[in-house]
XYZ file of C-alpha atoms in Angstrom:
170
model
C 78.733 84.136 74.417
C 81.718 81.896 73.720
C 85.111 83.442 73.095
C 87.223 81.440 70.679
C 90.762 81.311 69.426
C 92.227 78.225 67.844
C 90.564 75.161 69.320
C 89.933 76.671 72.756
C 86.462 77.976 73.531
C 84.736 78.905 76.753
C 81.361 80.502 77.502
C 81.924 83.812 79.268
C 78.953 85.875 80.397
C 79.514 89.573 79.802
C 77.738 92.659 80.963
C 78.353 96.379 81.005
C 79.413 97.861 84.335
C 79.251 101.462 85.449
C 82.830 102.217 86.470
C 83.824 104.802 89.066
C 86.347 106.596 86.877
C 88.388 105.524 83.922
C 90.109 102.134 83.710
C 93.747 101.983 82.593
C 94.935 99.601 79.884
C 97.355 96.836 80.865
C 100.468 96.896 78.661
C 101.933 93.573 79.761
C 100.507 90.278 81.011
C 102.824 88.021 82.996
C 100.448 86.206 85.345
C 97.036 84.753 85.922
C 96.424 85.164 89.646
C 93.808 82.883 91.200
C 91.652 84.027 94.125
C 88.677 82.883 96.147
C 85.810 85.126 97.101
C 85.969 83.942 100.737
C 82.189 83.892 100.507
C 79.324 83.629 98.062
C 77.839 86.053 95.594
C 77.700 87.293 92.050
C 79.954 89.491 89.934
C 77.489 92.315 90.634
C 77.921 91.742 94.380
C 81.704 92.002 94.014
C 81.358 95.087 91.806
C 79.189 96.824 94.405
C 81.503 95.839 97.261
C 84.558 97.111 95.403
C 82.765 100.363 94.546
C 81.972 100.792 98.256
C 85.744 100.419 98.940
C 86.279 103.472 96.725
C 87.664 101.427 93.819
C 86.672 101.744 90.154
C 84.508 98.616 90.439
C 85.045 94.872 90.290
C 88.781 94.300 90.521
C 88.820 90.788 89.027
C 88.742 90.082 85.320
C 86.690 86.894 85.789
C 84.480 85.205 88.366
C 83.873 81.445 88.284
C 80.601 80.710 90.096
C 79.904 77.519 92.023
C 77.497 76.360 89.292
C 80.284 76.618 86.675
C 79.127 79.855 85.075
C 81.929 82.269 84.195
C 81.427 86.027 84.280
C 83.732 88.736 82.986
C 84.391 91.591 85.395
C 87.044 94.058 84.252
C 87.796 94.113 80.542
C 90.552 91.614 79.733
C 92.981 94.383 78.732
C 92.363 96.607 81.787
C 94.592 96.904 84.844
C 92.940 94.936 87.646
C 92.474 95.641 91.353
C 93.052 92.213 92.885
C 96.723 91.811 93.875
C 98.783 94.658 95.321
C 101.879 95.489 93.218
C 100.881 93.030 90.432
C 97.642 94.475 89.050
C 99.365 96.051 86.049
C 100.868 92.728 84.878
C 98.160 90.191 85.679
C 94.693 88.843 85.041
C 92.671 88.195 88.194
C 90.385 85.164 88.323
C 88.142 84.801 91.370
C 86.281 81.635 92.397
C 83.043 81.891 94.353
C 83.336 80.170 97.724
C 85.605 80.045 100.749
C 88.272 77.414 100.125
C 89.695 77.719 103.606
C 86.523 75.908 104.703
C 84.831 74.239 101.741
C 85.746 71.933 98.882
C 85.207 73.053 95.293
C 82.744 71.073 93.165
C 83.929 69.257 90.057
C 81.647 71.533 87.997
C 83.461 74.636 89.255
C 86.892 72.983 88.869
C 86.086 72.091 85.249
C 84.882 75.635 84.492
C 88.025 77.112 86.069
C 90.245 74.767 84.058
C 88.402 75.720 80.850
C 88.913 79.414 81.616
C 92.624 78.924 82.380
C 92.889 76.922 79.133
C 91.292 79.766 77.186
C 93.501 82.423 78.815
C 96.622 80.399 78.050
C 95.694 80.384 74.350
C 95.428 84.188 74.490
C 98.577 84.698 76.585
C 100.776 81.592 76.110
C 103.738 82.727 78.240
C 101.826 83.363 81.469
C 102.683 81.957 84.864
C 99.665 80.863 86.905
C 99.903 81.786 90.569
C 97.870 81.948 93.763
C 97.175 85.324 95.363
C 99.211 84.216 98.400
C 102.284 83.787 96.173
C 102.472 87.603 96.034
C 100.746 89.020 99.107
C 100.355 88.095 102.769
C 97.001 86.299 102.556
C 95.560 82.788 102.762
C 93.813 83.388 99.404
C 92.712 81.285 97.545
C 92.454 78.994 100.575
C 94.144 75.788 101.716
C 91.450 73.619 100.057
C 91.724 75.410 96.673
C 92.334 72.722 93.968
C 95.178 74.601 92.233
C 96.738 71.552 90.562
C 93.434 70.299 89.178
C 92.699 73.692 87.642
C 96.177 74.413 86.277
C 98.025 71.149 85.667
C 95.165 69.761 83.615
C 96.114 72.093 80.769
C 98.721 71.236 78.187
C 99.868 73.102 75.108
C 99.972 71.167 71.851
C 102.741 71.514 69.267
C 100.523 73.722 67.109
C 100.158 76.212 69.976
C 96.608 75.296 70.924
C 95.764 74.172 74.432
C 93.422 71.425 75.545
C 92.083 70.013 78.758
C 93.531 66.542 79.343
C 92.530 63.517 81.340
C 94.039 64.857 84.576
C 90.598 66.206 85.501
C 89.273 62.655 85.620
C 92.066 61.295 87.825
C 90.392 62.355 91.079
């Protein structure tokens, strides 16, 4: 189903997860933090792995698959479990793949940029960061196309955001 606000729209696949305990509501949103999965798999795979770590379930709010499909993990207003010391003020977006070793497809880049665009319409004052900006990790990988996903978004005077031609400048 597509979530819409203003002119921004993105198709986000949703499902109901069985959580291990109660999720807390996030009171403030300062960041979108971008991650890579460092492997391949589905949102269900991540959910099961995070449950096996003793967590409440999938710690990311969104997963962008290699084929461009976007899946919601944690509810958008819930505290995440993706970035130590910043979970209560951020939205976690994970990209399938290992971007220490592989290059992201244009399909996945475009889907990630659309999701960032959508999130910026919902939370216009966010800073977009890499996981490694906060914690000692290589995540989201040295080959992660951060600029293509984030700098391709601009905010118009009326407050709406749109994807601009930067995606096509590769």
